[in-house]
Amino acid sequence: MTEQNPTAFSRLVSAITQQIEQARGQVRQAVNTAMVQSYWEIGRLIVEHEQQDNRRAEYGKQQLQQLSQQLTERLGKGFDVTILRNMRQFYQSFPKRNAVRTEVKLSMYAPHKPVLKEHWQRLHADPRLLAH
């Protein structure tokens, strides 16, 4: 066996570490963009549905409860009435699609939008979600 140069080996480890950290950063950015766009689109769908169905507010509450229940059955946690309401509010705050710029990081919206903040925290609570 040949002896390894400790300096060269250390540079190899550093280069690989840097590559992996850079890739993880790109994954986080892609996830951020997809989440912002998805939450905006979900909010748009809810608002447009409500506008088509001009009934009283109580009916709207019942629809959000039904929507929450069915989405939770199909997709799992993360779609309670409060979150759906916040998605709707997110769309109403930025009704023009180009106002939600894709290069803007989720963290810029998160402090003001509870739904985004909650999902952001859930995503970063488990580093395995971003590791692969």
Coordinates of C-alpha atoms in Angstrom, one line a residue:
M1 CA 0.0 0.0 0.0
T2 CA 1.2 3.5 -0.7
E3 CA 1.1 6.2 1.8
Q4 CA -1.4 9.0 1.3
N5 CA -0.5 12.6 1.3
P6 CA -2.5 14.0 4.3
T7 CA -2.7 17.4 2.6
A8 CA -4.0 16.1 -0.7
F9 CA -6.5 13.8 1.1
S10 CA -7.7 16.7 3.2
R11 CA -8.2 18.8 0.0
L12 CA -10.2 15.8 -1.4
V13 CA -12.5 15.7 1.6
S14 CA -12.9 19.5 1.6
A15 CA -13.8 19.5 -2.2
I16 CA -16.3 16.7 -1.8
T17 CA -17.8 18.4 1.3
Q18 CA -18.1 21.7 -0.6
Q19 CA -19.7 19.9 -3.6
I20 CA -22.3 18.2 -1.4
E21 CA -23.1 21.4 0.5
Q22 CA -23.5 23.3 -2.7
A23 CA -25.9 20.7 -4.1
R24 CA -27.9 20.8 -0.8
G25 CA -28.2 24.6 -1.2
Q26 CA -29.5 24.2 -4.7
V27 CA -32.0 21.6 -3.5
R28 CA -33.2 24.0 -0.8
Q29 CA -33.5 26.8 -3.3
A30 CA -35.5 24.6 -5.7
V31 CA -37.8 23.4 -2.9
N32 CA -38.3 27.0 -1.7
T33 CA -39.3 28.1 -5.2
A34 CA -41.6 25.2 -5.7
M35 CA -43.3 25.7 -2.3
V36 CA -43.9 29.4 -2.9
Q37 CA -45.3 28.8 -6.4
S38 CA -47.4 25.9 -5.1
Y39 CA -48.9 27.7 -2.2
W40 CA -49.7 30.7 -4.4
E41 CA -51.4 28.4 -6.9
I42 CA -53.4 26.6 -4.3
G43 CA -54.6 30.0 -2.9
R44 CA -55.6 31.1 -6.4
L45 CA -57.6 27.9 -7.0
I46 CA -59.4 28.4 -3.7
V47 CA -60.2 32.1 -4.4
E48 CA -61.4 31.4 -7.9
H49 CA -63.6 28.5 -6.7
E50 CA -65.1 30.8 -4.0
Q51 CA -65.7 33.6 -6.5
Q52 CA -67.6 31.1 -8.7
D53 CA -69.7 30.0 -5.8
N54 CA -71.1 33.4 -4.4
R55 CA -72.8 32.0 -1.4
R56 CA -72.7 33.2 2.2
A57 CA -69.5 33.0 4.3
E58 CA -70.7 30.1 6.3
Y59 CA -70.8 28.0 3.2
G60 CA -67.2 29.0 2.5
K61 CA -66.2 27.8 5.9
Q62 CA -67.9 24.4 5.3
Q63 CA -66.1 24.2 1.9
L64 CA -62.7 24.8 3.5
Q65 CA -63.4 22.2 6.1
Q66 CA -64.4 19.6 3.4
L67 CA -61.4 20.6 1.3
S68 CA -59.1 20.2 4.3
Q69 CA -60.6 16.8 5.2
Q70 CA -60.3 15.4 1.6
L71 CA -56.8 16.8 1.1
T72 CA -55.6 15.4 4.4
E73 CA -57.1 12.0 3.5
R74 CA -55.2 12.0 0.1
L75 CA -52.0 13.8 1.0
G76 CA -51.5 13.6 4.7
K77 CA -50.9 16.4 7.2
G78 CA -50.4 20.0 6.3
F79 CA -53.9 20.9 4.9
D80 CA -55.9 22.0 7.9
V81 CA -58.4 24.8 7.5
T82 CA -56.0 27.4 8.9
I83 CA -53.3 26.5 6.4
L84 CA -55.8 26.6 3.5
R85 CA -57.0 30.0 4.7
N86 CA -53.4 31.2 4.8
M87 CA -52.7 29.9 1.3
R88 CA -55.8 31.9 0.2
Q89 CA -54.5 35.0 2.0
F90 CA -51.1 34.5 0.4
Y91 CA -52.7 34.6 -3.1
Q92 CA -54.8 37.6 -2.1
S93 CA -51.7 39.4 -0.9
F94 CA -49.9 38.8 -4.2
P95 CA -52.7 38.4 -6.8
K96 CA -50.4 38.9 -9.8
R97 CA -48.3 35.8 -10.5
N98 CA -45.2 37.8 -11.4
A99 CA -45.4 39.5 -7.9
V100 CA -44.3 36.2 -6.5
R101 CA -40.9 36.1 -8.1
T102 CA -39.4 32.6 -8.5
E103 CA -36.0 33.8 -7.4
V104 CA -37.3 35.1 -4.1
K105 CA -36.5 32.8 -1.2
L106 CA -39.3 31.3 0.8
S107 CA -37.8 32.8 3.9
M108 CA -38.7 36.3 2.7
Y109 CA -42.4 35.3 2.8
A110 CA -42.3 33.0 5.8
P111 CA -42.3 35.6 8.6
H112 CA -45.5 37.1 7.2
K113 CA -47.3 34.0 6.1
P114 CA -47.8 31.3 8.7
V115 CA -48.5 28.5 6.3
L116 CA -45.1 29.1 4.5
K117 CA -43.3 29.5 7.8
E118 CA -44.8 26.2 9.2
H119 CA -43.8 24.2 6.1
W120 CA -40.4 25.9 6.0
Q121 CA -39.8 24.9 9.6
R122 CA -41.0 21.3 8.9
L123 CA -38.7 21.0 5.9
H124 CA -35.7 22.2 7.8
A125 CA -36.5 20.2 11.0
D126 CA -35.5 17.0 9.2
P127 CA -32.2 17.5 7.3
R128 CA -32.7 14.1 5.6
L129 CA -35.4 15.8 3.5
L130 CA -32.7 17.9 1.9
A131 CA -29.8 15.5 2.0
H132 CA -30.6 13.4 -1.0

